[in-house]
PDB file of C-alpha atoms in Angstrom:
ATOM      1  CA  MET W  19     189.308  62.066 126.556  1.00 96.00           C
ATOM      2  CA  LYS W  20     191.258  61.562 130.230  1.00 98.00           C
ATOM      3  CA  ILE W  21     189.453  59.706 132.018  1.00 98.00           C
ATOM      4  CA  ASP W  22     190.626  59.066 136.159  1.00 98.00           C
ATOM      5  CA  ILE W  23     188.141  56.389 137.864  1.00 98.00           C
ATOM      6  CA  LEU W  24     189.066  56.303 141.417  1.00 98.00           C
ATOM      7  CA  THR W  25     187.952  52.513 143.232  1.00 98.00           C
ATOM      8  CA  LEU W  26     188.762  51.287 146.531  1.00 97.00           C
ATOM      9  CA  PHE W  27     188.539  48.381 144.470  1.00 97.00           C
ATOM     10  CA  PRO W  28     190.504  48.541 141.340  1.00 98.00           C
ATOM     11  CA  GLU W  29     189.596  44.812 140.119  1.00 97.00           C
ATOM     12  CA  SER W  30     186.016  45.744 139.263  1.00 97.00           C
ATOM     13  CA  PHE W  31     187.255  47.472 135.731  1.00 98.00           C
ATOM     14  CA  LYS W  32     188.659  44.892 134.398  1.00 97.00           C
ATOM     15  CA  PRO W  33     185.975  45.089 131.135  1.00 96.00           C
ATOM     16  CA  PHE W  34     187.464  48.082 130.095  1.00 97.00           C
ATOM     17  CA  GLU W  35     189.726  45.960 129.477  1.00 96.00           C
ATOM     18  CA  GLU W  36     188.282  43.962 126.798  1.00 96.00           C
ATOM     19  CA  SER W  37     186.335  45.355 123.177  1.00 95.00           C
ATOM     20  CA  ILE W  38     185.016  48.067 121.599  1.00 96.00           C
ATOM     21  CA  ILE W  39     186.660  50.692 124.612  1.00 97.00           C
ATOM     22  CA  ALA W  40     190.188  48.505 125.325  1.00 97.00           C
ATOM     23  CA  ARG W  41     190.675  49.433 121.421  1.00 96.00           C
ATOM     24  CA  ALA W  42     190.025  52.252 121.817  1.00 96.00           C
ATOM     25  CA  ARG W  43     192.892  52.712 124.681  1.00 97.00           C
ATOM     26  CA  ARG W  44     194.895  51.257 122.376  1.00 96.00           C
ATOM     27  CA  ALA W  45     194.583  53.307 119.668  1.00 96.00           C
ATOM     28  CA  GLY W  46     194.634  56.312 122.047  1.00 96.00           C
ATOM     29  CA  LYS W  47     191.383  58.065 121.568  1.00 96.00           C
ATOM     30  CA  LEU W  48     190.360  57.480 125.161  1.00 97.00           C
ATOM     31  CA  GLU W  49     192.680  57.238 128.329  1.00 98.00           C
ATOM     32  CA  ILE W  50     191.019  55.465 131.132  1.00 98.00           C
ATOM     33  CA  ASN W  51     193.216  55.637 134.688  1.00 98.00           C
ATOM     34  CA  VAL W  52     192.214  53.251 137.516  1.00 98.00           C
ATOM     35  CA  ILE W  53     193.793  54.602 140.851  1.00 98.00           C
ATOM     36  CA  ASP W  54     192.845  52.508 144.356  1.00 98.00           C
ATOM     37  CA  ILE W  55     191.679  54.919 147.212  1.00 98.00           C
ATOM     38  CA  ARG W  56     194.216  53.165 149.669  1.00 97.00           C
ATOM     39  CA  ASP W  57     197.153  54.791 148.460  1.00 97.00           C
ATOM     40  CA  PHE W  58     196.200  57.289 149.764  1.00 98.00           C
ATOM     41  CA  THR W  59     195.408  56.626 152.941  1.00 97.00           C
ATOM     42  CA  LEU W  60     197.615  57.703 156.343  1.00 96.00           C
ATOM     43  CA  ASP W  61     196.099  55.175 158.114  1.00 93.00           C
ATOM     44  CA  LYS W  62     199.327  51.968 158.133  1.00 93.00           C
ATOM     45  CA  HIS W  63     195.693  49.952 158.510  1.00 93.00           C
ATOM     46  CA  LYS W  64     195.027  51.054 154.792  1.00 94.00           C
ATOM     47  CA  LYS W  65     191.951  52.251 156.165  1.00 94.00           C
ATOM     48  CA  CYS W  66     189.081  54.169 154.562  1.00 96.00           C
ATOM     49  CA  ASP W  67     185.768  54.923 155.994  1.00 95.00           C
ATOM     50  CA  ASP W  68     185.304  56.785 159.777  1.00 95.00           C
ATOM     51  CA  THR W  69     181.500  56.537 160.884  1.00 94.00           C
ATOM     52  CA  PRO W  70     179.557  59.667 160.243  1.00 93.00           C
ATOM     53  CA  PHE W  71     178.654  62.169 162.514  1.00 94.00           C
ATOM     54  CA  GLY W  72     175.214  62.519 163.496  1.00 93.00           C
ATOM     55  CA  GLY W  73     175.019  58.061 164.495  1.00 88.00           C
ATOM     56  CA  GLY W  74     172.558  55.840 161.724  1.00 83.00           C
ATOM     57  CA  ALA W  75     173.787  53.091 159.737  1.00 82.00           C
ATOM     58  CA  GLY W  76     176.833  52.027 158.405  1.00 88.00           C
ATOM     59  CA  MET W  77     180.054  53.638 157.778  1.00 93.00           C
ATOM     60  CA  LEU W  78     180.935  56.707 155.426  1.00 94.00           C
ATOM     61  CA  MET W  79     184.544  56.215 152.964  1.00 96.00           C
ATOM     62  CA  SER W  80     187.501  59.377 155.204  1.00 96.00           C
ATOM     63  CA  VAL W  81     187.340  62.390 153.813  1.00 97.00           C
ATOM     64  CA  GLN W  82     191.139  62.188 153.759  1.00 97.00           C
ATOM     65  CA  PRO W  83     191.701  59.473 151.001  1.00 98.00           C
ATOM     66  CA  VAL W  84     189.177  59.966 148.962  1.00 98.00           C
ATOM     67  CA  PHE W  85     190.797  64.184 148.537  1.00 98.00           C
ATOM     68  CA  ASP W  86     194.150  63.272 148.526  1.00 98.00           C
ATOM     69  CA  ALA W  87     193.297  61.098 145.439  1.00 98.00           C
ATOM     70  CA  VAL W  88     190.883  63.502 143.853  1.00 98.00           C
ATOM     71  CA  LYS W  89     194.008  65.997 144.432  1.00 98.00           C
ATOM     72  CA  SER W  90     196.888  63.948 143.114  1.00 98.00           C
ATOM     73  CA  VAL W  91     194.540  64.268 139.466  1.00 98.00           C
ATOM     74  CA  LEU W  92     192.767  66.900 139.483  1.00 98.00           C
ATOM     75  CA  THR W  93     193.444  69.796 136.377  1.00 98.00           C
ATOM     76  CA  ASP W  94     191.735  73.061 135.927  1.00 97.00           C
ATOM     77  CA  LYS W  95     190.035  71.474 132.484  1.00 96.00           C
ATOM     78  CA  SER W  96     189.059  68.766 135.490  1.00 98.00           C
ATOM     79  CA  LYS W  97     185.010  67.493 135.919  1.00 98.00           C
ATOM     80  CA  VAL W  98     184.380  65.756 138.961  1.00 98.00           C
ATOM     81  CA  ILE W  99     181.713  63.009 139.032  1.00 98.00           C
ATOM     82  CA  PHE W 100     179.870  61.412 141.558  1.00 98.00           C
ATOM     83  CA  PRO W 101     177.746  58.771 141.297  1.00 98.00           C
ATOM     84  CA  SER W 102     174.789  58.675 143.784  1.00 96.00           C
ATOM     85  CA  PRO W 103     171.877  57.686 143.642  1.00 94.00           C
ATOM     86  CA  SER W 104     171.221  61.054 145.127  1.00 94.00           C
ATOM     87  CA  GLY W 105     171.637  62.831 141.527  1.00 96.00           C
ATOM     88  CA  LYS W 106     169.925  63.922 138.093  1.00 97.00           C
ATOM     89  CA  VAL W 107     168.897  60.387 135.987  1.00 97.00           C
ATOM     90  CA  PHE W 108     171.565  59.844 133.417  1.00 98.00           C
ATOM     91  CA  ASP W 109     170.196  59.691 129.731  1.00 95.00           C
ATOM     92  CA  ALA W 110     171.812  60.179 126.022  1.00 94.00           C
ATOM     93  CA  ALA W 111     172.212  63.629 126.263  1.00 94.00           C
ATOM     94  CA  LYS W 112     174.182  63.463 129.704  1.00 97.00           C
ATOM     95  CA  ALA W 113     176.879  61.351 128.128  1.00 97.00           C
ATOM     96  CA  LYS W 114     176.968  62.741 124.990  1.00 96.00           C
ATOM     97  CA  SER W 115     177.212  66.207 127.195  1.00 97.00           C
ATOM     98  CA  LEU W 116     179.992  64.412 129.160  1.00 98.00           C
ATOM     99  CA  ALA W 117     181.595  63.877 126.363  1.00 97.00           C
ATOM    100  CA  GLN W 118     182.475  67.064 125.480  1.00 97.00           C
ATOM    101  CA  ASN W 119     185.478  67.036 128.347  1.00 98.00           C
ATOM    102  CA  GLU W 120     188.535  67.197 128.347  1.00 97.00           C
ATOM    103  CA  HIS W 121     189.198  65.222 131.881  1.00 98.00           C
ATOM    104  CA  LEU W 122     186.987  63.328 133.782  1.00 98.00           C
ATOM    105  CA  ILE W 123     187.283  62.181 137.438  1.00 98.00           C
ATOM    106  CA  PHE W 124     184.755  59.827 139.249  1.00 98.00           C
ATOM    107  CA  VAL W 125     184.772  59.306 142.584  1.00 98.00           C
ATOM    108  CA  CYS W 126     183.189  55.865 143.268  1.00 98.00           C
ATOM    109  CA  GLY W 127     181.723  55.817 146.604  1.00 96.00           C
ATOM    110  CA  HIS W 128     181.200  52.937 149.126  1.00 92.00           C
ATOM    111  CA  TYR W 129     179.774  51.973 151.892  1.00 86.00           C
ATOM    112  CA  GLU W 130     177.166  54.689 153.537  1.00 88.00           C
ATOM    113  CA  GLY W 131     178.659  57.453 150.615  1.00 92.00           C
ATOM    114  CA  ILE W 132     181.250  60.366 150.550  1.00 95.00           C
ATOM    115  CA  ASP W 133     181.145  63.369 153.164  1.00 96.00           C
ATOM    116  CA  GLN W 134     179.328  66.205 151.667  1.00 96.00           C
ATOM    117  CA  ARG W 135     181.860  68.277 151.762  1.00 97.00           C
ATOM    118  CA  LEU W 136     183.774  67.039 149.521  1.00 98.00           C
ATOM    119  CA  ILE W 137     180.898  66.779 147.006  1.00 98.00           C
ATOM    120  CA  GLU W 138     180.885  70.418 148.032  1.00 98.00           C
ATOM    121  CA  ILE W 139     184.991  71.175 147.183  1.00 98.00           C
ATOM    122  CA  PHE W 140     185.309  70.072 144.103  1.00 98.00           C
ATOM    123  CA  ASN W 141     181.875  71.111 142.701  1.00 98.00           C
ATOM    124  CA  MET W 142     181.599  67.359 141.907  1.00 98.00           C
ATOM    125  CA  GLU W 143     178.370  66.624 139.723  1.00 98.00           C
ATOM    126  CA  GLU W 144     176.233  63.607 140.839  1.00 98.00           C
ATOM    127  CA  ILE W 145     174.548  60.842 138.069  1.00 98.00           C
ATOM    128  CA  SER W 146     172.288  59.200 139.109  1.00 98.00           C
ATOM    129  CA  ILE W 147     171.683  55.778 137.589  1.00 97.00           C
ATOM    130  CA  GLY W 148     168.043  54.675 139.036  1.00 96.00           C
ATOM    131  CA  ASP W 149     166.380  54.864 141.805  1.00 95.00           C
ATOM    132  CA  PHE W 150     167.862  51.783 143.170  1.00 95.00           C
ATOM    133  CA  VAL W 151     170.478  52.214 145.858  1.00 94.00           C
ATOM    134  CA  LEU W 152     173.947  49.556 144.618  1.00 95.00           C
ATOM    135  CA  THR W 153     176.695  48.705 147.285  1.00 93.00           C
ATOM    136  CA  GLY W 154     178.788  50.738 145.648  1.00 96.00           C
ATOM    137  CA  GLY W 155     179.741  53.854 143.041  1.00 97.00           C
ATOM    138  CA  GLU W 156     181.459  51.118 140.753  1.00 98.00           C
ATOM    139  CA  ILE W 157     179.204  49.845 138.716  1.00 97.00           C
ATOM    140  CA  PRO W 158     177.251  53.678 137.808  1.00 98.00           C
ATOM    141  CA  THR W 159     181.075  54.149 136.944  1.00 98.00           C
ATOM    142  CA  MET W 160     181.199  51.573 135.071  1.00 98.00           C
ATOM    143  CA  ALA W 161     177.468  51.813 132.872  1.00 98.00           C
ATOM    144  CA  ILE W 162     177.952  56.014 132.814  1.00 98.00           C
ATOM    145  CA  VAL W 163     181.819  55.435 131.162  1.00 98.00           C
ATOM    146  CA  ASP W 164     181.121  52.613 128.945  1.00 97.00           C
ATOM    147  CA  SER W 165     177.796  55.745 127.646  1.00 97.00           C
ATOM    148  CA  LEU W 166     180.050  58.389 127.007  1.00 97.00           C
ATOM    149  CA  CYS W 167     182.750  56.875 125.341  1.00 96.00           C
ATOM    150  CA  ARG W 168     180.414  56.022 122.585  1.00 95.00           C
ATOM    151  CA  PHE W 169     180.261  59.674 121.907  1.00 95.00           C
ATOM    152  CA  VAL W 170     184.320  60.571 121.531  1.00 96.00           C
ATOM    153  CA  PRO W 171     184.689  60.757 118.065  1.00 93.00           C
ATOM    154  CA  GLY W 172     187.039  57.629 116.678  1.00 92.00           C
ATOM    155  CA  VAL W 173     185.912  54.671 119.253  1.00 95.00           C
ATOM    156  CA  LEU W 174     182.727  53.560 117.336  1.00 92.00           C
ATOM    157  CA  LYS W 175     182.530  53.620 112.918  1.00 81.00           C
ATOM    158  CA  GLU W 176     181.323  56.729 111.797  1.00 75.00           C
ATOM    159  CA  GLY W 177     177.295  56.616 111.348  1.00 68.00           C
ATOM    160  CA  SER W 178     176.675  54.140 114.358  1.00 71.00           C
ATOM    161  CA  LEU W 179     174.988  56.435 116.709  1.00 74.00           C
ATOM    162  CA  GLU W 180     172.878  57.676 114.055  1.00 66.00           C
ATOM    163  CA  GLU W 181     170.119  54.629 114.170  1.00 64.00           C
ATOM    164  CA  GLU W 182     169.434  53.855 117.805  1.00 69.00           C
ATOM    165  CA  SER W 183     167.434  53.905 120.878  1.00 70.00           C
ATOM    166  CA  PHE W 184     167.014  57.217 122.183  1.00 75.00           C
ATOM    167  CA  SER W 185     168.995  59.272 119.093  1.00 70.00           C
ATOM    168  CA  ASP W 186     165.743  60.450 118.393  1.00 79.00           C
ATOM    169  CA  GLY W 187     164.131  60.590 120.960  1.00 84.00           C
ATOM    170  CA  LEU W 188     162.747  56.739 120.046  1.00 92.00           C
ATOM    171  CA  LEU W 189     163.205  53.614 120.904  1.00 93.00           C
ATOM    172  CA  GLU W 190     165.192  51.603 118.264  1.00 93.00           C
ATOM    173  CA  TYR W 191     163.931  49.993 115.282  1.00 94.00           C
ATOM    174  CA  PRO W 192     163.638  45.453 115.328  1.00 95.00           C
ATOM    175  CA  GLN W 193     167.202  43.547 113.636  1.00 96.00           C
ATOM    176  CA  TYR W 194     167.266  40.603 112.029  1.00 96.00           C
ATOM    177  CA  THR W 195     170.422  38.976 110.134  1.00 96.00           C
ATOM    178  CA  ARG W 196     170.828  35.064 108.855  1.00 95.00           C
ATOM    179  CA  PRO W 197     169.073  32.932 108.906  1.00 97.00           C
ATOM    180  CA  GLN W 198     166.111  34.266 106.421  1.00 97.00           C
ATOM    181  CA  VAL W 199     163.828  32.051 108.564  1.00 96.00           C
ATOM    182  CA  PHE W 200     164.928  30.455 112.602  1.00 97.00           C
ATOM    183  CA  GLU W 201     162.607  28.775 114.570  1.00 97.00           C
ATOM    184  CA  GLY W 202     159.444  28.881 112.286  1.00 97.00           C
ATOM    185  CA  LEU W 203     159.899  33.228 112.167  1.00 97.00           C
ATOM    186  CA  ALA W 204     161.177  34.527 109.578  1.00 97.00           C
ATOM    187  CA  VAL W 205     162.732  38.317 108.166  1.00 97.00           C
ATOM    188  CA  PRO W 206     159.721  41.007 107.551  1.00 97.00           C
ATOM    189  CA  GLU W 207     159.570  40.792 103.109  1.00 97.00           C
ATOM    190  CA  VAL W 208     160.026  44.366 104.144  1.00 97.00           C
ATOM    191  CA  LEU W 209     163.881  44.453 104.852  1.00 97.00           C
ATOM    192  CA  LEU W 210     163.979  41.968 102.333  1.00 97.00           C
ATOM    193  CA  SER W 211     163.245  43.829  99.655  1.00 97.00           C
ATOM    194  CA  GLY W 212     165.693  46.186  98.798  1.00 96.00           C
ATOM    195  CA  ASN W 213     163.436  49.030  98.817  1.00 97.00           C
ATOM    196  CA  HIS W 214     165.174  51.815 101.079  1.00 97.00           C
ATOM    197  CA  GLY W 215     162.161  53.999 100.871  1.00 97.00           C
ATOM    198  CA  GLU W 216     160.415  51.155 102.509  1.00 97.00           C
ATOM    199  CA  ILE W 217     162.430  49.956 104.749  1.00 97.00           C
ATOM    200  CA  ALA W 218     163.275  53.638 106.642  1.00 95.00           C
ATOM    201  CA  LYS W 219     159.507  53.916 106.698  1.00 97.00           C
ATOM    202  CA  TRP W 220     159.255  50.793 108.611  1.00 97.00           C
ATOM    203  CA  ARG W 221     162.153  51.392 111.055  1.00 95.00           C
ATOM    204  CA  LYS W 222     160.494  53.769 112.011  1.00 95.00           C
ATOM    205  CA  GLU W 223     156.978  52.849 112.527  1.00 97.00           C
ATOM    206  CA  MET W 224     158.601  49.796 114.220  1.00 96.00           C
ATOM    207  CA  ALA W 225     160.016  52.198 116.507  1.00 95.00           C
ATOM    208  CA  LEU W 226     157.444  54.733 117.278  1.00 95.00           C
ATOM    209  CA  LYS W 227     155.615  51.340 117.997  1.00 97.00           C
ATOM    210  CA  LYS W 228     158.221  50.766 120.215  1.00 96.00           C
ATOM    211  CA  THR W 229     158.675  53.465 122.094  1.00 95.00           C
ATOM    212  CA  ARG W 230     154.785  53.812 122.594  1.00 95.00           C
ATOM    213  CA  ASN W 231     154.550  50.034 123.986  1.00 96.00           C
ATOM    214  CA  VAL W 232     157.605  50.738 126.373  1.00 96.00           C
ATOM    215  CA  ARG W 233     158.358  53.964 127.334  1.00 94.00           C
ATOM    216  CA  PRO W 234     155.203  56.484 125.955  1.00 95.00           C
ATOM    217  CA  ASP W 235     157.152  58.601 128.772  1.00 92.00           C
ATOM    218  CA  LEU W 236     159.387  59.288 125.942  1.00 91.00           C
ATOM    219  CA  LEU W 237     156.603  60.529 123.756  1.00 93.00           C
ATOM    220  CA  ASN W 238     154.917  64.013 123.392  1.00 79.00           C
ATOM    221  CA  GLU W 239     151.888  62.252 123.458  1.00 72.00           C
ATOM    222  CA  ASP W 240     148.144  62.926 123.962  1.00 58.00           C
ATOM    223  CA  LYS W 241     146.536  60.894 127.236  1.00 50.00           C
TER     224      LYS W 241
END
């Protein structure tokens, strides 16, 4: 999978040079390119913002550099994403769906965002990571890319996605490791039993309990 990220702040994406994402890139499972939008501005001072028509507080990203930056990487196989609080809320199903694409382009907004015409010209899909506003699109892009990359074949070990939060509509059950007792708290006996049937049953019960307590909206239960 190829991912191009267009941003005014390329240094924000240093985390993609570490850990699982970095290993997947070195292994050729992922190609992630971070592209500086300022490289495309025709303004001699590298200016990339302008005042919005109709007035109001804040500035808007300039149309020309964003347009040219997208065009520089756009192909007939590209899907363009604009992280925005105005978009549909991102979830695991959307992450899995995005991972099926051959090429994704992320446009990181800043200031008050981007010109609506850019969204229409490139048929951008607006995606929100929650009902709140951030100072730019870099953090949402990192979250979305990190999540979807987990569904790209070869990025994670086989089976890693089978028993985690949202994989079956529930939050993940509690996890434990050594030591068996820590600060007076013991690992549940069932996990030490070696009875895989009982362990699976316990994990399902704990996942259901946690989901009911923390995210009851995920359950189709009568109130």
